[in-house]
PDB file of C-alpha atoms in Angstrom:
ATOM      1  CA  UNK I   1     -47.595  52.925 136.885  1.00 47.00           C
ATOM      2  CA  UNK I   2     -46.297  49.709 134.495  1.00 46.00           C
ATOM      3  CA  UNK I   3     -48.259  51.496 131.723  1.00 44.00           C
ATOM      4  CA  UNK I   4     -46.868  55.133 132.667  1.00 42.00           C
ATOM      5  CA  UNK I   5     -43.272  53.428 132.375  1.00 38.00           C
ATOM      6  CA  UNK I   6     -43.616  51.188 128.863  1.00 40.00           C
ATOM      7  CA  UNK I   7     -45.303  54.383 127.459  1.00 45.00           C
ATOM      8  CA  UNK I   8     -42.266  56.498 128.522  1.00 39.00           C
ATOM      9  CA  UNK I   9     -39.601  53.969 126.762  1.00 43.00           C
ATOM     10  CA  UNK I  10     -41.528  53.385 123.909  1.00 42.00           C
ATOM     11  CA  UNK I  11     -41.041  57.324 123.363  1.00 43.00           C
ATOM     12  CA  UNK I  12     -37.544  57.111 124.082  1.00 44.00           C
ATOM     13  CA  UNK I  13     -36.896  54.158 121.599  1.00 45.00           C
ATOM     14  CA  UNK I  14     -39.142  55.955 118.755  1.00 42.00           C
ATOM     15  CA  UNK I  15     -36.625  58.982 119.444  1.00 43.00           C
ATOM     16  CA  UNK I  16     -33.816  56.994 118.972  1.00 42.00           C
ATOM     17  CA  UNK I  17     -34.400  55.275 116.242  1.00 42.00           C
ATOM     18  CA  UNK I  18     -35.351  58.771 114.292  1.00 40.00           C
ATOM     19  CA  UNK I  19     -32.224  60.566 115.494  1.00 43.00           C
ATOM     20  CA  UNK I  20     -30.500  57.935 113.271  1.00 49.00           C
ATOM     21  CA  UNK I  21     -32.462  59.019 110.371  1.00 55.00           C
ATOM     22  CA  UNK I  22     -33.342  62.917 110.393  1.00 87.00           C
ATOM     23  CA  UNK I  23     -31.038  65.599 110.726  1.00 97.00           C
ATOM     24  CA  UNK I  24     -31.466  68.444 107.652  1.00 98.00           C
ATOM     25  CA  UNK I  25     -28.090  69.861 106.467  1.00 98.00           C
ATOM     26  CA  UNK I  26     -23.941  69.080 107.372  1.00 98.00           C
ATOM     27  CA  UNK I  27     -21.259  71.619 108.966  1.00 98.00           C
ATOM     28  CA  UNK I  28     -18.184  70.228 107.349  1.00 99.00           C
ATOM     29  CA  UNK I  29     -15.854  71.871 109.931  1.00 99.00           C
ATOM     30  CA  UNK I  30     -12.582  73.040 109.800  1.00 99.00           C
ATOM     31  CA  UNK I  31      -9.535  74.375 112.393  1.00 98.00           C
ATOM     32  CA  UNK I  32      -6.841  76.335 111.825  1.00 98.00           C
ATOM     33  CA  UNK I  33      -3.444  74.863 113.685  1.00 98.00           C
ATOM     34  CA  UNK I  34      -1.993  77.878 114.688  1.00 98.00           C
ATOM     35  CA  UNK I  35      -4.780  79.386 116.718  1.00 98.00           C
ATOM     36  CA  UNK I  36      -5.449  75.215 117.861  1.00 98.00           C
ATOM     37  CA  UNK I  37      -1.993  75.455 119.520  1.00 98.00           C
ATOM     38  CA  UNK I  38      -1.644  79.066 120.798  1.00 97.00           C
ATOM     39  CA  UNK I  39      -3.417  78.397 123.637  1.00 97.00           C
ATOM     40  CA  UNK I  40      -2.560  78.226 126.941  1.00 94.00           C
ATOM     41  CA  UNK I  41      -3.813  74.320 126.704  1.00 94.00           C
ATOM     42  CA  UNK I  42      -1.795  74.071 123.907  1.00 97.00           C
ATOM     43  CA  UNK I  43      -1.244  71.640 121.270  1.00 98.00           C
ATOM     44  CA  UNK I  44       0.511  68.465 120.340  1.00 98.00           C
ATOM     45  CA  UNK I  45       1.526  66.986 117.203  1.00 97.00           C
ATOM     46  CA  UNK I  46       0.787  63.458 115.456  1.00 97.00           C
ATOM     47  CA  UNK I  47       2.926  60.914 115.617  1.00 94.00           C
ATOM     48  CA  UNK I  48       3.142  61.638 112.145  1.00 95.00           C
ATOM     49  CA  UNK I  49       4.842  64.538 112.691  1.00 96.00           C
ATOM     50  CA  UNK I  50       4.182  68.046 112.399  1.00 97.00           C
ATOM     51  CA  UNK I  51       0.852  69.161 109.985  1.00 98.00           C
ATOM     52  CA  UNK I  52       0.958  71.351 106.792  1.00 98.00           C
ATOM     53  CA  UNK I  53       0.476  75.335 108.060  1.00 98.00           C
ATOM     54  CA  UNK I  54      -2.927  74.764 106.025  1.00 98.00           C
ATOM     55  CA  UNK I  55      -6.360  74.058 107.466  1.00 98.00           C
ATOM     56  CA  UNK I  56      -7.362  70.581 109.386  1.00 98.00           C
ATOM     57  CA  UNK I  57     -10.773  68.796 109.464  1.00 99.00           C
ATOM     58  CA  UNK I  58     -12.534  68.886 112.823  1.00 98.00           C
ATOM     59  CA  UNK I  59     -15.723  66.919 111.575  1.00 98.00           C
ATOM     60  CA  UNK I  60     -18.521  66.640 109.440  1.00 98.00           C
ATOM     61  CA  UNK I  61     -21.458  66.840 111.804  1.00 98.00           C
ATOM     62  CA  UNK I  62     -25.037  66.477 110.874  1.00 98.00           C
ATOM     63  CA  UNK I  63     -27.131  69.277 112.102  1.00 98.00           C
ATOM     64  CA  UNK I  64     -30.679  70.202 112.042  1.00 97.00           C
ATOM     65  CA  UNK I  65     -32.460  73.251 111.021  1.00 95.00           C
ATOM     66  CA  UNK I  66     -34.060  73.863 113.732  1.00 93.00           C
ATOM     67  CA  UNK I  67     -33.338  72.004 117.347  1.00 92.00           C
ATOM     68  CA  UNK I  68     -35.793  69.718 119.049  1.00 87.00           C
ATOM     69  CA  UNK I  69     -37.057  68.867 122.166  1.00 81.00           C
ATOM     70  CA  UNK I  70     -35.848  65.245 123.445  1.00 68.00           C
ATOM     71  CA  UNK I  71     -37.272  62.929 126.537  1.00 64.00           C
ATOM     72  CA  UNK I  72     -34.958  61.637 129.059  1.00 58.00           C
ATOM     73  CA  UNK I  73     -35.819  59.717 131.379  1.00 61.00           C
ATOM     74  CA  UNK I  74     -35.095  60.484 135.298  1.00 57.00           C
ATOM     75  CA  UNK I  75     -33.901  56.918 136.570  1.00 54.00           C
ATOM     76  CA  UNK I  76     -32.939  58.444 140.129  1.00 49.00           C
ATOM     77  CA  UNK I  77     -36.433  59.091 140.873  1.00 41.00           C
ATOM     78  CA  UNK I  78     -38.890  57.800 142.823  1.00 40.00           C
ATOM     79  CA  UNK I  79     -41.160  57.479 139.822  1.00 43.00           C
ATOM     80  CA  UNK I  80     -39.926  57.482 136.587  1.00 44.00           C
ATOM     81  CA  UNK I  81     -40.704  60.899 134.404  1.00 46.00           C
ATOM     82  CA  UNK I  82     -39.153  62.606 131.702  1.00 49.00           C
ATOM     83  CA  UNK I  83     -36.710  65.466 131.252  1.00 57.00           C
ATOM     84  CA  UNK I  84     -37.082  67.670 128.275  1.00 61.00           C
ATOM     85  CA  UNK I  85     -34.146  68.884 126.623  1.00 71.00           C
ATOM     86  CA  UNK I  86     -33.304  70.678 123.586  1.00 83.00           C
ATOM     87  CA  UNK I  87     -30.956  69.012 121.180  1.00 92.00           C
ATOM     88  CA  UNK I  88     -29.753  70.106 118.159  1.00 94.00           C
ATOM     89  CA  UNK I  89     -27.912  67.506 116.121  1.00 96.00           C
ATOM     90  CA  UNK I  90     -27.668  63.680 116.536  1.00 96.00           C
ATOM     91  CA  UNK I  91     -25.103  61.857 117.583  1.00 95.00           C
ATOM     92  CA  UNK I  92     -24.079  58.388 118.317  1.00 95.00           C
ATOM     93  CA  UNK I  93     -26.216  56.766 116.725  1.00 96.00           C
ATOM     94  CA  UNK I  94     -26.242  52.783 116.042  1.00 90.00           C
ATOM     95  CA  UNK I  95     -24.915  51.963 119.264  1.00 83.00           C
ATOM     96  CA  UNK I  96     -21.622  54.217 118.709  1.00 75.00           C
ATOM     97  CA  UNK I  97     -20.482  51.575 115.662  1.00 89.00           C
ATOM     98  CA  UNK I  98     -16.706  51.635 116.015  1.00 95.00           C
ATOM     99  CA  UNK I  99     -14.682  52.577 113.093  1.00 98.00           C
ATOM    100  CA  UNK I 100     -12.371  50.105 110.874  1.00 97.00           C
ATOM    101  CA  UNK I 101      -9.306  50.936 109.886  1.00 97.00           C
ATOM    102  CA  UNK I 102     -10.582  48.032 107.137  1.00 98.00           C
ATOM    103  CA  UNK I 103     -13.099  50.357 106.140  1.00 98.00           C
ATOM    104  CA  UNK I 104     -10.287  53.354 104.904  1.00 98.00           C
ATOM    105  CA  UNK I 105      -7.780  52.195 104.118  1.00 98.00           C
ATOM    106  CA  UNK I 106      -7.333  53.559 101.193  1.00 98.00           C
ATOM    107  CA  UNK I 107      -7.556  56.913 102.517  1.00 98.00           C
ATOM    108  CA  UNK I 108      -5.104  56.615 105.216  1.00 98.00           C
ATOM    109  CA  UNK I 109      -2.338  59.324 103.691  1.00 98.00           C
ATOM    110  CA  UNK I 110      -4.828  61.748 102.844  1.00 98.00           C
ATOM    111  CA  UNK I 111      -6.940  61.289 106.327  1.00 98.00           C
ATOM    112  CA  UNK I 112      -3.380  61.956 107.655  1.00 98.00           C
ATOM    113  CA  UNK I 113      -1.975  64.924 105.800  1.00 98.00           C
ATOM    114  CA  UNK I 114      -5.951  66.611 105.680  1.00 98.00           C
ATOM    115  CA  UNK I 115      -7.693  65.156 109.141  1.00 98.00           C
ATOM    116  CA  UNK I 116      -4.636  65.160 111.470  1.00 98.00           C
ATOM    117  CA  UNK I 117      -4.827  65.426 115.592  1.00 98.00           C
ATOM    118  CA  UNK I 118      -3.683  68.262 117.541  1.00 98.00           C
ATOM    119  CA  UNK I 119      -4.788  66.813 121.035  1.00 96.00           C
ATOM    120  CA  UNK I 120      -2.318  65.814 123.008  1.00 95.00           C
ATOM    121  CA  UNK I 121      -4.370  62.967 124.863  1.00 88.00           C
ATOM    122  CA  UNK I 122      -2.655  59.935 122.748  1.00 87.00           C
ATOM    123  CA  UNK I 123      -1.137  62.084 119.433  1.00 89.00           C
ATOM    124  CA  UNK I 124      -3.245  59.076 117.191  1.00 96.00           C
ATOM    125  CA  UNK I 125      -5.024  61.198 114.565  1.00 97.00           C
ATOM    126  CA  UNK I 126      -7.208  57.206 114.296  1.00 98.00           C
ATOM    127  CA  UNK I 127      -8.403  57.929 117.762  1.00 97.00           C
ATOM    128  CA  UNK I 128      -9.467  61.635 116.550  1.00 98.00           C
ATOM    129  CA  UNK I 129     -11.418  60.055 113.501  1.00 98.00           C
ATOM    130  CA  UNK I 130     -12.776  57.457 116.072  1.00 97.00           C
ATOM    131  CA  UNK I 131     -14.507  59.394 118.344  1.00 97.00           C
ATOM    132  CA  UNK I 132     -16.061  61.867 115.376  1.00 98.00           C
ATOM    133  CA  UNK I 133     -16.966  59.191 113.468  1.00 98.00           C
ATOM    134  CA  UNK I 134     -18.013  57.353 116.755  1.00 97.00           C
ATOM    135  CA  UNK I 135     -20.092  60.694 117.578  1.00 96.00           C
ATOM    136  CA  UNK I 136     -21.203  62.073 114.438  1.00 97.00           C
ATOM    137  CA  UNK I 137     -20.737  59.661 111.276  1.00 97.00           C
ATOM    138  CA  UNK I 138     -22.463  57.304 113.078  1.00 97.00           C
ATOM    139  CA  UNK I 139     -25.740  59.454 112.376  1.00 97.00           C
ATOM    140  CA  UNK I 140     -24.721  60.386 108.782  1.00 97.00           C
ATOM    141  CA  UNK I 141     -26.479  57.791 106.649  1.00 96.00           C
ATOM    142  CA  UNK I 142     -22.742  57.691 104.414  1.00 97.00           C
ATOM    143  CA  UNK I 143     -21.494  54.337 106.011  1.00 97.00           C
ATOM    144  CA  UNK I 144     -17.777  54.566 107.262  1.00 98.00           C
ATOM    145  CA  UNK I 145     -15.661  54.913 103.912  1.00 98.00           C
ATOM    146  CA  UNK I 146     -18.552  57.711 102.652  1.00 98.00           C
ATOM    147  CA  UNK I 147     -18.298  59.533 105.784  1.00 98.00           C
ATOM    148  CA  UNK I 148     -14.235  60.203 105.213  1.00 98.00           C
ATOM    149  CA  UNK I 149     -14.557  60.692 101.574  1.00 98.00           C
ATOM    150  CA  UNK I 150     -16.965  63.423 101.294  1.00 98.00           C
ATOM    151  CA  UNK I 151     -15.367  65.510 104.254  1.00 98.00           C
ATOM    152  CA  UNK I 152     -11.906  65.100 102.204  1.00 98.00           C
ATOM    153  CA  UNK I 153     -13.381  65.524  98.940  1.00 98.00           C
ATOM    154  CA  UNK I 154     -14.590  69.017 100.117  1.00 98.00           C
ATOM    155  CA  UNK I 155     -11.872  70.312 101.699  1.00 98.00           C
ATOM    156  CA  UNK I 156     -10.076  69.278  98.512  1.00 98.00           C
ATOM    157  CA  UNK I 157     -12.375  70.924  96.361  1.00 98.00           C
ATOM    158  CA  UNK I 158     -12.116  74.275  98.113  1.00 98.00           C
ATOM    159  CA  UNK I 159      -9.087  75.437  99.963  1.00 98.00           C
ATOM    160  CA  UNK I 160      -9.676  77.250 102.663  1.00 98.00           C
ATOM    161  CA  UNK I 161      -6.151  78.810 102.827  1.00 98.00           C
ATOM    162  CA  UNK I 162      -5.476  79.547  99.448  1.00 98.00           C
ATOM    163  CA  UNK I 163      -8.426  80.678  99.323  1.00 98.00           C
ATOM    164  CA  UNK I 164      -8.161  83.286 101.729  1.00 98.00           C
ATOM    165  CA  UNK I 165      -4.709  83.667 100.581  1.00 98.00           C
ATOM    166  CA  UNK I 166      -5.941  85.013  98.182  1.00 98.00           C
ATOM    167  CA  UNK I 167      -7.310  87.907  99.365  1.00 98.00           C
ATOM    168  CA  UNK I 168      -4.705  88.887 101.324  1.00 98.00           C
ATOM    169  CA  UNK I 169      -5.266  87.039 104.432  1.00 98.00           C
ATOM    170  CA  UNK I 170      -2.399  85.214 105.178  1.00 98.00           C
ATOM    171  CA  UNK I 171      -0.940  84.014 108.616  1.00 98.00           C
ATOM    172  CA  UNK I 172       0.545  86.287 111.208  1.00 98.00           C
ATOM    173  CA  UNK I 173       1.034  86.983 114.975  1.00 96.00           C
ATOM    174  CA  UNK I 174       1.084  90.855 113.962  1.00 95.00           C
ATOM    175  CA  UNK I 175      -1.449  91.507 111.564  1.00 98.00           C
ATOM    176  CA  UNK I 176      -5.328  91.388 111.983  1.00 98.00           C
ATOM    177  CA  UNK I 177      -8.174  91.392 109.346  1.00 98.00           C
ATOM    178  CA  UNK I 178     -11.731  92.098 109.625  1.00 98.00           C
ATOM    179  CA  UNK I 179     -13.976  88.972 109.793  1.00 98.00           C
ATOM    180  CA  UNK I 180     -15.956  90.446 107.338  1.00 98.00           C
ATOM    181  CA  UNK I 181     -13.447  90.208 104.838  1.00 98.00           C
ATOM    182  CA  UNK I 182     -12.564  86.730 106.020  1.00 98.00           C
ATOM    183  CA  UNK I 183     -16.784  85.678 105.491  1.00 98.00           C
ATOM    184  CA  UNK I 184     -16.555  87.454 102.051  1.00 98.00           C
ATOM    185  CA  UNK I 185     -13.767  85.728 100.636  1.00 98.00           C
ATOM    186  CA  UNK I 186     -15.020  82.306 101.720  1.00 98.00           C
ATOM    187  CA  UNK I 187     -18.112  83.363  99.984  1.00 98.00           C
ATOM    188  CA  UNK I 188     -16.580  84.695  97.286  1.00 98.00           C
ATOM    189  CA  UNK I 189     -14.176  81.595  96.434  1.00 98.00           C
ATOM    190  CA  UNK I 190     -16.654  78.742  97.850  1.00 98.00           C
ATOM    191  CA  UNK I 191     -19.809  80.471  96.189  1.00 98.00           C
ATOM    192  CA  UNK I 192     -21.727  79.950  99.890  1.00 98.00           C
ATOM    193  CA  UNK I 193     -21.852  81.479 103.846  1.00 98.00           C
ATOM    194  CA  UNK I 194     -19.717  79.775 105.498  1.00 98.00           C
ATOM    195  CA  UNK I 195     -19.865  80.487 109.775  1.00 98.00           C
ATOM    196  CA  UNK I 196     -17.169  81.260 111.645  1.00 98.00           C
ATOM    197  CA  UNK I 197     -16.178  80.263 115.110  1.00 98.00           C
ATOM    198  CA  UNK I 198     -13.343  82.339 117.041  1.00 98.00           C
ATOM    199  CA  UNK I 199     -11.119  81.514 120.687  1.00 98.00           C
ATOM    200  CA  UNK I 200      -8.562  83.660 122.608  1.00 98.00           C
ATOM    201  CA  UNK I 201      -4.872  83.044 122.205  1.00 97.00           C
ATOM    202  CA  UNK I 202      -2.487  83.196 125.084  1.00 97.00           C
ATOM    203  CA  UNK I 203      -2.173  86.786 124.696  1.00 96.00           C
ATOM    204  CA  UNK I 204      -5.956  87.454 124.860  1.00 97.00           C
ATOM    205  CA  UNK I 205      -6.164  88.095 121.380  1.00 97.00           C
ATOM    206  CA  UNK I 206      -9.076  86.541 118.998  1.00 98.00           C
ATOM    207  CA  UNK I 207      -8.528  84.716 116.686  1.00 98.00           C
ATOM    208  CA  UNK I 208      -9.822  82.587 113.628  1.00 98.00           C
ATOM    209  CA  UNK I 209     -10.845  78.886 114.664  1.00 98.00           C
ATOM    210  CA  UNK I 210     -12.277  77.116 112.821  1.00 98.00           C
ATOM    211  CA  UNK I 211     -14.879  77.722 109.527  1.00 98.00           C
ATOM    212  CA  UNK I 212     -18.243  75.980 109.172  1.00 98.00           C
ATOM    213  CA  UNK I 213     -19.263  75.493 105.708  1.00 98.00           C
ATOM    214  CA  UNK I 214     -22.287  73.563 105.265  1.00 98.00           C
ATOM    215  CA  UNK I 215     -23.070  70.569 103.036  1.00 98.00           C
ATOM    216  CA  UNK I 216     -27.127  69.121 102.181  1.00 98.00           C
ATOM    217  CA  UNK I 217     -28.000  66.759 103.712  1.00 97.00           C
ATOM    218  CA  UNK I 218     -27.395  64.214 100.714  1.00 97.00           C
ATOM    219  CA  UNK I 219     -23.592  65.224 101.340  1.00 98.00           C
ATOM    220  CA  UNK I 220     -23.251  66.613  97.762  1.00 98.00           C
ATOM    221  CA  UNK I 221     -23.479  69.537  97.754  1.00 98.00           C
ATOM    222  CA  UNK I 222     -22.324  73.085  99.400  1.00 98.00           C
ATOM    223  CA  UNK I 223     -25.000  75.132 100.448  1.00 98.00           C
ATOM    224  CA  UNK I 224     -25.682  78.834 102.444  1.00 98.00           C
ATOM    225  CA  UNK I 225     -25.241  78.056 106.063  1.00 98.00           C
ATOM    226  CA  UNK I 226     -29.033  77.967 107.478  1.00 95.00           C
ATOM    227  CA  UNK I 227     -28.325  79.107 111.066  1.00 94.00           C
ATOM    228  CA  UNK I 228     -26.439  82.336 112.086  1.00 92.00           C
ATOM    229  CA  UNK I 229     -23.775  81.701 114.415  1.00 93.00           C
ATOM    230  CA  UNK I 230     -22.113  84.634 116.885  1.00 89.00           C
ATOM    231  CA  UNK I 231     -18.736  82.064 117.283  1.00 96.00           C
ATOM    232  CA  UNK I 232     -17.230  84.234 120.088  1.00 97.00           C
ATOM    233  CA  UNK I 233     -15.549  86.287 117.359  1.00 98.00           C
ATOM    234  CA  UNK I 234     -14.517  90.274 117.180  1.00 97.00           C
ATOM    235  CA  UNK I 235     -14.787  92.846 113.762  1.00 98.00           C
ATOM    236  CA  UNK I 236     -10.693  92.400 114.049  1.00 98.00           C
ATOM    237  CA  UNK I 237      -8.800  88.572 114.090  1.00 98.00           C
ATOM    238  CA  UNK I 238      -5.753  87.304 114.009  1.00 98.00           C
ATOM    239  CA  UNK I 239      -4.351  84.363 111.458  1.00 98.00           C
ATOM    240  CA  UNK I 240      -1.424  83.205 114.110  1.00 98.00           C
ATOM    241  CA  UNK I 241       1.296  81.641 112.161  1.00 98.00           C
ATOM    242  CA  UNK I 242       1.931  77.619 112.934  1.00 98.00           C
TER     243      UNK I 242
END
């Protein structure tokens, strides 16, 4: 019995170590504030005030190109057994290392403008950044400053709001747009395919919620997204005003 337990613990420790290092690409996820707020849950502005009418960063998420099987210990059972669970991304690596504000001091103004919180939990964007760092950044191999600098750099390089506007896709509470037109505009404006996610507005309308751009593992270049995503979208969607 002891030998079985030791084998299980050794297996879990190896999985924990590798999860901090092994992933295939990043999702750079940006959310449309009008779609975030136009839900039954609503939104709250951060303590720095109402954000700009622009896509805001949600996070930079390490991801696997293929989901992996993870073994978990079931301690509630009379005997130590393992459960098999699929996992498609690493998270909470390095024991959830906390974010230090001193590591990102020179980025604070950019972060406040481009990575604001809209959740009503605290109204402090630093809490949002801290959660994203603990869950995703600790697995990125980029370090605290590098993690946020990379995300900000890609957002600045490819302004999604401007790219869509150039294609005639602008915020409106009345108009709808073909999802294919949005996808094509982003491909033309950035050079790479992105994935799209939608949500439902208060009146039940389908809204463009988040854009998932894909970044190579080194965090240096955009790439075509290697995985398809249904994203809960329909053929036509709204980009609600904010």
